[in-house]
mmCIF file of C-alpha atoms and ligand atoms in Angstrom:
data_model
loop_
_atom_site.group_PDB
_atom_site.id
_atom_site.type_symbol
_atom_site.label_atom_id
_atom_site.label_comp_id
_atom_site.label_asym_id
_atom_site.label_seq_id
_atom_site.Cartn_x
_atom_site.Cartn_y
_atom_site.Cartn_z
ATOM 1 C CA SER E 1339 86.401 113.308 105.202
ATOM 2 C CA ALA E 1340 84.426 110.770 107.236
ATOM 3 C CA GLN E 1341 86.078 107.540 108.180
ATOM 4 C CA LEU E 1342 84.946 103.933 107.802
ATOM 5 C CA ASN E 1343 83.382 103.264 111.197
ATOM 6 C CA GLN E 1344 81.672 106.648 111.207
ATOM 7 C CA LEU E 1345 80.266 105.958 107.782
ATOM 8 C CA ALA E 1346 79.164 102.387 108.705
ATOM 9 C CA LYS E 1347 77.343 103.673 111.794
ATOM 10 C CA ALA E 1348 75.642 106.469 109.847
ATOM 11 C CA ALA E 1349 74.470 103.692 107.403
ATOM 12 C CA GLY E 1350 72.894 101.786 110.307
ATOM 13 C CA LYS E 1351 75.600 99.201 110.925
ATOM 14 C CA LEU E 1352 77.085 98.532 114.364
ATOM 15 C CA TYR E 1353 80.708 98.840 113.285
ATOM 16 C CA PHE E 1354 83.451 98.695 110.698
ATOM 17 C CA GLY E 1355 86.410 96.879 112.243
ATOM 18 C CA SER E 1356 89.827 95.310 111.889
ATOM 19 C CA ALA E 1357 91.709 92.330 113.280
ATOM 20 C CA THR E 1358 95.084 93.045 114.811
ATOM 21 C CA ASP E 1359 97.904 91.147 116.504
ATOM 22 C CA ASN E 1360 100.170 91.677 119.451
ATOM 23 C CA GLY E 1361 103.459 92.240 117.659
ATOM 24 C CA GLU E 1362 101.985 95.036 115.562
ATOM 25 C CA LEU E 1363 101.097 97.192 118.516
ATOM 26 C CA THR E 1364 104.674 98.428 118.781
ATOM 27 C CA ASP E 1365 104.398 100.035 115.296
ATOM 28 C CA ALA E 1366 103.406 103.600 116.128
ATOM 29 C CA ALA E 1367 102.341 104.620 112.617
ATOM 30 C CA TYR E 1368 100.164 101.477 112.389
ATOM 31 C CA VAL E 1369 98.644 102.034 115.827
ATOM 32 C CA ALA E 1370 97.782 105.652 115.021
ATOM 33 C CA ILE E 1371 95.301 104.420 112.394
ATOM 34 C CA LEU E 1372 94.089 101.307 114.277
ATOM 35 C CA GLU E 1373 93.253 103.167 117.511
ATOM 36 C CA ASP E 1374 91.046 105.718 115.783
ATOM 37 C CA ALA E 1375 87.496 104.637 116.632
ATOM 38 C CA ASN E 1376 86.120 106.765 113.804
ATOM 39 C CA MET E 1377 88.031 104.492 111.407
ATOM 40 C CA PHE E 1378 87.686 101.155 113.265
ATOM 41 C CA GLY E 1379 84.864 100.752 115.757
ATOM 42 C CA GLN E 1380 85.629 97.066 116.391
ATOM 43 C CA ILE E 1381 88.730 94.973 116.968
ATOM 44 C CA THR E 1382 89.317 91.174 116.722
ATOM 45 C CA PRO E 1383 92.378 89.588 118.192
ATOM 46 C CA GLY E 1384 93.983 87.752 115.244
ATOM 47 C CA ASN E 1385 95.632 85.094 117.414
ATOM 48 C CA GLY E 1386 95.815 85.856 121.136
ATOM 49 C CA GLN E 1387 92.492 84.206 122.177
ATOM 50 C CA LYS E 1388 93.254 80.929 120.437
ATOM 51 C CA TRP E 1389 93.563 77.767 122.419
ATOM 52 C CA GLU E 1390 97.343 77.327 121.811
ATOM 53 C CA TYR E 1391 97.921 80.613 123.596
ATOM 54 C CA THR E 1392 95.139 80.550 126.236
ATOM 55 C CA GLU E 1393 95.577 76.977 127.517
ATOM 56 C CA PRO E 1394 99.003 75.814 126.247
ATOM 57 C CA SER E 1395 99.012 72.969 128.742
ATOM 58 C CA GLN E 1396 96.052 71.413 130.432
ATOM 59 C CA GLY E 1397 94.605 73.624 133.103
ATOM 60 C CA GLN E 1398 97.301 76.338 132.682
ATOM 61 C CA PHE E 1399 95.432 79.384 131.391
ATOM 62 C CA ASP E 1400 97.275 82.434 129.987
ATOM 63 C CA TYR E 1401 95.379 85.499 128.801
ATOM 64 C CA THR E 1402 98.372 87.821 128.337
ATOM 65 C CA SER E 1403 98.153 88.114 124.581
ATOM 66 C CA GLY E 1404 94.348 88.257 124.363
ATOM 67 C CA ASP E 1405 94.131 90.775 127.188
ATOM 68 C CA GLN E 1406 96.586 93.095 125.439
ATOM 69 C CA ILE E 1407 94.298 93.388 122.457
ATOM 70 C CA VAL E 1408 91.045 93.482 124.390
ATOM 71 C CA ASP E 1409 92.426 96.195 126.708
ATOM 72 C CA PHE E 1410 93.667 98.188 123.695
ATOM 73 C CA ALA E 1411 90.199 98.114 122.120
ATOM 74 C CA GLU E 1412 88.467 99.033 125.377
ATOM 75 C CA SER E 1413 90.781 101.953 125.951
ATOM 76 C CA ASN E 1414 89.845 103.223 122.477
ATOM 77 C CA GLY E 1415 86.087 102.644 122.946
ATOM 78 C CA GLN E 1416 86.076 99.861 120.305
ATOM 79 C CA ILE E 1417 83.750 96.813 120.341
ATOM 80 C CA VAL E 1418 85.533 93.411 120.608
ATOM 81 C CA ARG E 1419 84.680 90.306 118.613
ATOM 82 C CA CYS E 1420 86.227 87.443 120.517
ATOM 83 C CA HIS E 1421 87.833 84.655 118.439
ATOM 84 C CA THR E 1422 87.761 81.603 118.834
ATOM 85 C CA LEU E 1423 86.900 78.570 121.029
ATOM 86 C CA ALA E 1424 86.235 75.231 119.257
ATOM 87 C CA TRP E 1425 88.602 75.054 116.230
ATOM 88 C CA TYR E 1426 90.782 72.288 114.830
ATOM 89 C CA SER E 1427 93.720 74.661 114.106
ATOM 90 C CA GLN E 1428 96.151 76.374 116.478
ATOM 91 C CA LEU E 1429 95.237 73.754 119.080
ATOM 92 C CA PRO E 1430 97.959 72.832 121.574
ATOM 93 C CA SER E 1431 99.256 69.314 120.899
ATOM 94 C CA TRP E 1432 97.950 68.098 124.269
ATOM 95 C CA VAL E 1433 94.466 68.537 122.845
ATOM 96 C CA GLY E 1434 95.019 67.556 119.217
ATOM 97 C CA ASP E 1435 97.184 64.593 119.936
ATOM 98 C CA GLY E 1436 95.601 63.532 123.220
ATOM 99 C CA THR E 1437 94.001 60.154 123.906
ATOM 100 C CA TRP E 1438 90.388 60.914 124.674
ATOM 101 C CA THR E 1439 87.051 59.395 125.426
ATOM 102 C CA VAL E 1440 83.752 61.190 124.833
ATOM 103 C CA ASP E 1441 83.667 62.080 128.513
ATOM 104 C CA THR E 1442 87.206 63.316 128.945
ATOM 105 C CA LEU E 1443 87.285 65.410 125.785
ATOM 106 C CA THR E 1444 83.819 66.848 126.580
ATOM 107 C CA SER E 1445 85.204 67.865 129.964
ATOM 108 C CA VAL E 1446 88.297 69.431 128.408
ATOM 109 C CA LEU E 1447 86.141 71.450 125.969
ATOM 110 C CA ASN E 1448 83.696 72.531 128.696
ATOM 111 C CA THR E 1449 86.538 73.521 131.006
ATOM 112 C CA HIS E 1450 88.364 75.496 128.274
ATOM 113 C CA ILE E 1451 85.227 77.409 127.315
ATOM 114 C CA ALA E 1452 84.081 78.042 130.862
ATOM 115 C CA ASN E 1453 87.517 79.432 131.834
ATOM 116 C CA GLU E 1454 88.174 81.538 128.751
ATOM 117 C CA VAL E 1455 84.677 82.912 128.244
ATOM 118 C CA GLY E 1456 84.445 83.480 131.998
ATOM 119 C CA HIS E 1457 87.706 85.461 131.892
ATOM 120 C CA TYR E 1458 86.372 87.727 129.080
ATOM 121 C CA LYS E 1459 82.784 87.908 130.392
ATOM 122 C CA GLY E 1460 81.281 91.272 129.611
ATOM 123 C CA GLN E 1461 84.119 92.257 127.267
ATOM 124 C CA CYS E 1462 83.101 90.367 124.133
ATOM 125 C CA ARG E 1463 80.154 91.616 122.101
ATOM 126 C CA SER E 1464 80.361 88.292 120.283
ATOM 127 C CA TRP E 1465 82.239 84.993 120.393
ATOM 128 C CA ASP E 1466 83.173 82.911 117.331
ATOM 129 C CA VAL E 1467 82.245 79.778 119.332
ATOM 130 C CA VAL E 1468 82.893 77.193 116.610
ATOM 131 C CA ASN E 1469 85.275 77.989 113.702
ATOM 132 C CA GLU E 1470 85.641 76.126 110.412
ATOM 133 C CA ALA E 1471 83.742 72.917 111.269
ATOM 134 C CA LEU E 1472 82.877 72.210 107.671
ATOM 135 C CA ASN E 1473 84.504 70.686 104.658
ATOM 136 C CA GLU E 1474 84.000 72.299 101.235
ATOM 137 C CA ASP E 1475 81.252 69.733 100.426
ATOM 138 C CA GLY E 1476 79.290 70.751 103.513
ATOM 139 C CA THR E 1477 80.102 67.603 105.575
ATOM 140 C CA TYR E 1478 81.677 67.964 108.968
ATOM 141 C CA ARG E 1479 85.444 68.307 109.144
ATOM 142 C CA GLU E 1480 87.326 65.418 110.765
ATOM 143 C CA ASN E 1481 88.813 67.225 113.741
ATOM 144 C CA VAL E 1482 89.587 65.798 117.167
ATOM 145 C CA PHE E 1483 86.280 67.034 118.550
ATOM 146 C CA TYR E 1484 84.203 65.495 115.760
ATOM 147 C CA THR E 1485 86.148 62.273 115.740
ATOM 148 C CA VAL E 1486 85.821 61.662 119.474
ATOM 149 C CA ILE E 1487 82.546 63.376 120.429
ATOM 150 C CA GLY E 1488 80.639 63.547 117.133
ATOM 151 C CA GLU E 1489 78.593 66.458 115.791
ATOM 152 C CA SER E 1490 77.224 67.125 119.268
ATOM 153 C CA TYR E 1491 80.505 68.906 120.125
ATOM 154 C CA ILE E 1492 79.065 71.834 118.247
ATOM 155 C CA PRO E 1493 75.854 72.466 120.313
ATOM 156 C CA LEU E 1494 77.882 71.574 123.375
ATOM 157 C CA ALA E 1495 80.301 74.412 122.677
ATOM 158 C CA PHE E 1496 77.413 76.872 122.157
ATOM 159 C CA GLU E 1497 75.819 75.735 125.449
ATOM 160 C CA ALA E 1498 79.064 76.139 127.390
ATOM 161 C CA THR E 1499 79.653 79.587 125.983
ATOM 162 C CA ALA E 1500 76.135 80.780 126.739
ATOM 163 C CA ALA E 1501 76.449 79.512 130.287
ATOM 164 C CA ALA E 1502 79.678 81.428 130.831
ATOM 165 C CA ASP E 1503 78.611 84.757 129.260
ATOM 166 C CA PRO E 1504 74.822 84.953 128.658
ATOM 167 C CA ASP E 1505 75.068 88.349 127.032
ATOM 168 C CA ALA E 1506 77.603 87.557 124.306
ATOM 169 C CA LYS E 1507 76.315 86.957 120.792
ATOM 170 C CA LEU E 1508 77.240 83.450 119.743
ATOM 171 C CA TYR E 1509 78.523 82.861 116.229
ATOM 172 C CA TYR E 1510 79.340 79.989 113.899
ATOM 173 C CA ASN E 1511 82.280 81.307 111.742
ATOM 174 C CA ASP E 1512 83.660 79.853 108.485
ATOM 175 C CA TYR E 1513 85.098 80.692 105.085
ATOM 176 C CA ASN E 1514 83.608 79.910 101.621
ATOM 177 C CA ILE E 1515 80.101 80.282 103.077
ATOM 178 C CA GLU E 1516 79.671 83.843 101.706
ATOM 179 C CA GLY E 1517 78.075 82.637 98.457
ATOM 180 C CA THR E 1518 75.655 79.795 97.769
ATOM 181 C CA GLY E 1519 76.504 76.116 97.606
ATOM 182 C CA ALA E 1520 77.207 72.933 99.585
ATOM 183 C CA LYS E 1521 79.230 74.633 102.305
ATOM 184 C CA GLN E 1522 76.594 77.330 102.795
ATOM 185 C CA ASP E 1523 74.035 74.559 103.139
ATOM 186 C CA GLY E 1524 76.311 72.993 105.762
ATOM 187 C CA ALA E 1525 76.266 76.218 107.753
ATOM 188 C CA VAL E 1526 72.427 76.184 107.658
ATOM 189 C CA THR E 1527 72.601 72.585 108.955
ATOM 190 C CA ILE E 1528 74.815 73.781 111.862
ATOM 191 C CA ILE E 1529 72.313 76.467 112.793
ATOM 192 C CA ASN E 1530 69.570 73.799 112.854
ATOM 193 C CA LEU E 1531 71.759 71.377 114.786
ATOM 194 C CA VAL E 1532 72.421 73.903 117.526
ATOM 195 C CA LYS E 1533 68.839 75.070 117.769
ATOM 196 C CA ASP E 1534 67.459 71.472 117.768
ATOM 197 C CA ALA E 1535 69.741 70.732 120.688
ATOM 198 C CA GLY E 1536 68.068 73.568 122.578
ATOM 199 C CA ALA E 1537 71.215 75.751 122.543
ATOM 200 C CA LYS E 1538 71.491 79.428 121.518
ATOM 201 C CA ILE E 1539 73.142 80.532 118.312
ATOM 202 C CA ASP E 1540 72.843 84.239 117.402
ATOM 203 C CA GLY E 1541 74.936 84.725 114.322
ATOM 204 C CA VAL E 1542 76.881 83.414 111.335
ATOM 205 C CA GLY E 1543 80.292 84.886 110.689
ATOM 206 C CA MET E 1544 81.331 84.813 107.050
ATOM 207 C CA GLN E 1545 85.077 85.064 107.062
ATOM 208 C CA ALA E 1546 85.248 86.240 103.408
ATOM 209 C CA HIS E 1547 88.828 85.402 102.528
ATOM 210 C CA LEU E 1548 88.208 86.106 98.838
ATOM 211 C CA ILE E 1549 90.167 86.380 95.624
ATOM 212 C CA VAL E 1550 90.041 89.455 93.367
ATOM 213 C CA GLY E 1551 87.727 88.974 90.396
ATOM 214 C CA THR E 1552 86.243 85.708 91.635
ATOM 215 C CA ILE E 1553 83.926 86.805 94.448
ATOM 216 C CA PRO E 1554 80.228 85.777 94.624
ATOM 217 C CA THR E 1555 77.721 88.194 93.080
ATOM 218 C CA GLN E 1556 75.967 90.647 95.426
ATOM 219 C CA SER E 1557 72.801 88.639 94.817
ATOM 220 C CA ASP E 1558 74.458 85.401 95.905
ATOM 221 C CA LEU E 1559 75.948 87.142 98.927
ATOM 222 C CA GLU E 1560 72.483 88.307 99.930
ATOM 223 C CA THR E 1561 70.921 84.891 99.228
ATOM 224 C CA SER E 1562 73.402 83.258 101.518
ATOM 225 C CA ILE E 1563 72.886 85.832 104.318
ATOM 226 C CA ASN E 1564 69.131 85.372 104.023
ATOM 227 C CA SER E 1565 69.436 81.542 104.267
ATOM 228 C CA TYR E 1566 71.103 81.993 107.652
ATOM 229 C CA LEU E 1567 68.473 84.425 108.835
ATOM 230 C CA SER E 1568 65.688 82.113 107.634
ATOM 231 C CA ALA E 1569 67.306 79.245 109.635
ATOM 232 C CA GLY E 1570 66.967 81.356 112.746
ATOM 233 C CA VAL E 1571 70.022 83.457 113.511
ATOM 234 C CA THR E 1572 69.317 87.111 114.172
ATOM 235 C CA GLU E 1573 72.486 88.552 112.701
ATOM 236 C CA VAL E 1574 75.378 87.953 110.414
ATOM 237 C CA ALA E 1575 78.727 89.667 109.871
ATOM 238 C CA TYR E 1576 81.694 89.650 107.494
ATOM 239 C CA THR E 1577 84.306 88.681 110.068
ATOM 240 C CA GLU E 1578 87.690 88.343 108.362
ATOM 241 C CA LEU E 1579 87.353 90.115 105.021
ATOM 242 C CA ASP E 1580 90.318 90.257 102.739
ATOM 243 C CA ILE E 1581 90.451 90.065 98.909
ATOM 244 C CA ARG E 1582 93.784 88.806 97.640
ATOM 245 C CA PHE E 1583 95.673 88.743 94.377
ATOM 246 C CA SER E 1584 96.868 85.301 93.269
ATOM 247 C CA SER E 1585 99.840 86.844 91.558
ATOM 248 C CA LEU E 1586 101.815 89.893 92.451
ATOM 249 C CA PRO E 1587 102.240 92.822 92.030
ATOM 250 C CA PRO E 1588 98.741 94.025 91.076
ATOM 251 C CA ASP E 1589 98.424 96.541 88.211
ATOM 252 C CA ASP E 1590 96.065 99.505 88.207
ATOM 253 C CA ALA E 1591 93.238 97.535 86.626
ATOM 254 C CA GLY E 1592 93.677 94.876 89.291
ATOM 255 C CA LEU E 1593 93.451 97.427 92.090
ATOM 256 C CA GLN E 1594 90.309 98.785 90.576
ATOM 257 C CA GLN E 1595 88.808 95.276 90.381
ATOM 258 C CA GLN E 1596 89.738 94.768 94.033
ATOM 259 C CA ALA E 1597 88.019 98.003 94.899
ATOM 260 C CA THR E 1598 84.888 96.875 93.049
ATOM 261 C CA ASP E 1599 84.982 93.600 94.925
ATOM 262 C CA TYR E 1600 85.313 95.271 98.347
ATOM 263 C CA GLY E 1601 82.413 97.514 97.243
ATOM 264 C CA THR E 1602 80.235 94.472 96.383
ATOM 265 C CA VAL E 1603 80.738 92.903 99.828
ATOM 266 C CA THR E 1604 80.040 96.268 101.480
ATOM 267 C CA GLN E 1605 76.858 96.656 99.404
ATOM 268 C CA ALA E 1606 75.658 93.158 100.422
ATOM 269 C CA CYS E 1607 76.083 94.000 104.101
ATOM 270 C CA LEU E 1608 74.272 97.299 103.680
ATOM 271 C CA ALA E 1609 71.439 95.657 101.833
ATOM 272 C CA VAL E 1610 70.502 93.456 104.805
ATOM 273 C CA ASP E 1611 69.681 95.082 108.085
ATOM 274 C CA ALA E 1612 70.762 92.012 110.095
ATOM 275 C CA CYS E 1613 74.300 92.287 108.713
ATOM 276 C CA VAL E 1614 75.793 94.073 111.717
ATOM 277 C CA GLY E 1615 79.228 94.923 110.424
ATOM 278 C CA ILE E 1616 82.376 94.213 108.479
ATOM 279 C CA THR E 1617 85.761 93.271 109.866
ATOM 280 C CA ILE E 1618 88.830 93.239 107.691
ATOM 281 C CA TRP E 1619 91.546 90.759 108.618
ATOM 282 C CA ASP E 1620 93.994 93.472 109.590
ATOM 283 C CA TYR E 1621 93.907 96.705 107.611
ATOM 284 C CA THR E 1622 97.297 96.932 105.907
ATOM 285 C CA ASP E 1623 99.181 94.654 103.537
ATOM 286 C CA LYS E 1624 102.125 95.194 105.877
ATOM 287 C CA TYR E 1625 100.556 92.759 108.385
ATOM 288 C CA SER E 1626 98.280 90.573 106.272
ATOM 289 C CA TRP E 1627 98.421 86.815 106.961
ATOM 290 C CA ILE E 1628 97.917 86.004 103.265
ATOM 291 C CA PRO E 1629 101.520 85.930 101.925
ATOM 292 C CA GLY E 1630 102.533 83.623 104.750
ATOM 293 C CA VAL E 1631 99.830 81.066 103.976
ATOM 294 C CA PHE E 1632 99.095 81.425 100.269
ATOM 295 C CA ALA E 1633 102.542 81.618 98.713
ATOM 296 C CA GLY E 1634 102.766 84.202 95.918
ATOM 297 C CA SER E 1635 99.431 85.766 96.890
ATOM 298 C CA GLY E 1636 98.847 89.002 98.699
ATOM 299 C CA ALA E 1637 98.032 92.730 98.449
ATOM 300 C CA ALA E 1638 94.636 91.778 99.964
ATOM 301 C CA LEU E 1639 93.780 94.721 102.201
ATOM 302 C CA PRO E 1640 92.575 98.308 101.664
ATOM 303 C CA TRP E 1641 95.829 99.894 102.877
ATOM 304 C CA ASP E 1642 99.138 99.086 101.294
ATOM 305 C CA GLU E 1643 102.428 98.149 102.988
ATOM 306 C CA ASN E 1644 103.237 101.802 103.547
ATOM 307 C CA LEU E 1645 99.902 102.356 105.293
ATOM 308 C CA SER E 1646 98.598 104.355 102.322
ATOM 309 C CA GLU E 1647 94.942 103.941 101.269
ATOM 310 C CA LYS E 1648 94.402 101.895 98.097
ATOM 311 C CA PRO E 1649 91.479 102.291 95.665
ATOM 312 C CA ALA E 1650 89.587 99.697 97.789
ATOM 313 C CA TYR E 1651 89.541 102.180 100.647
ATOM 314 C CA SER E 1652 87.865 104.860 98.487
ATOM 315 C CA THR E 1653 85.267 102.453 97.161
ATOM 316 C CA ILE E 1654 84.345 101.141 100.582
ATOM 317 C CA SER E 1655 83.963 104.664 101.914
ATOM 318 C CA SER E 1656 81.899 105.855 98.948
ATOM 319 C CA VAL E 1657 79.623 102.779 99.180
ATOM 320 C CA LEU E 1658 79.219 103.261 102.914
HETATM 321 C C1 LIG U 1133 95.232 83.424 111.012
HETATM 322 C C2 LIG U 1133 96.112 84.551 111.583
HETATM 323 O O1 LIG U 1133 95.841 85.750 110.965
HETATM 324 C C3 LIG U 1133 97.608 84.135 111.433
HETATM 325 O O2 LIG U 1133 98.429 85.071 112.050
HETATM 326 C C4 LIG U 1133 97.805 82.720 111.965
HETATM 327 O O3 LIG U 1133 99.160 82.368 111.719
HETATM 328 C C5 LIG U 1133 96.866 81.730 111.385
HETATM 329 O O4 LIG U 1133 95.552 82.182 111.615
HETATM 330 N N1 LIG U 1133 90.624 81.827 109.625
HETATM 331 C C6 LIG U 1133 90.549 82.187 110.958
HETATM 332 C C7 LIG U 1133 91.639 83.026 111.538
HETATM 333 O O5 LIG U 1133 89.523 81.955 111.601
HETATM 334 O O6 LIG U 1133 91.851 82.678 112.920
HETATM 335 C C8 LIG U 1133 92.930 82.836 110.817
HETATM 336 O O7 LIG U 1133 93.891 83.708 111.326
HETATM 337 C C9 LIG U 1133 92.743 83.056 109.311
HETATM 338 C C10 LIG U 1133 91.771 82.034 108.752
#
């Protein structure tokens, strides 16, 4: 039977993809599924391109981890979404705890982006340029960049990325912006902020870290997508999709609800031409980030811990 990326492409999407991480690439059974471009036409490095790894001390760049994932994807003919540049989390302490002026931190941000995006030039279909810049109420998150530079760090990051790789699609990426509300309005404000500064923004990435049985309706998912397109981006994507259980283990009815929820997100992407693809945040519960961060939660992905397909897999494939 046809596999997810094949089905997504036949439905007019660019890809169906997965995140992965360096340590997992020694698991042969895991890799056998991940490397199949009919299943996953796109890969996102789950960690290796983050600042703490790529510039652990000022001016010392290290692309070992990121390169391993990007090279893996390229050798399999898979598209790469590159992730991520300006983010408050997984920042090395020299940035997060540094003593900065507007000028010195602007220089640090520009240098980081020029170096990293330059290193990966031509290898990234897209970059998540700015990640998670919003609070839940739609205001800007108090991170080191915002506190020192102000909101202009956002267009500045987009300008620097465009300068270093003019062909990459440039994304704003966040969670809880899949449905409608204050945070989704905040993402629209960011699109306008970047455009008003004369910088390029191509897309909005909706992370979609969702909870079984509580996801937005398909109508709200589409309304949110359309609000981004109306504000002037040309594409959107589900960039980190997982749909977790808040208590474990799930029963059969729960697994069916999870399948329905994965189907709803897939339907929303299919319903809007400008939704270019769906990326799940790893494909198996064996390597999901969820249990480590949301204690007691998990079972969020379409493959279980034994790499067997769950009901969510069947529903995604039948919807595609
Ligand atoms: C997560 C990784 O999956 C974990 O391994 C890491 O410990 C923390 O970060 N939003 C993002 C991703 O944009 O980079 C995060 O990835 C998950 C939430």
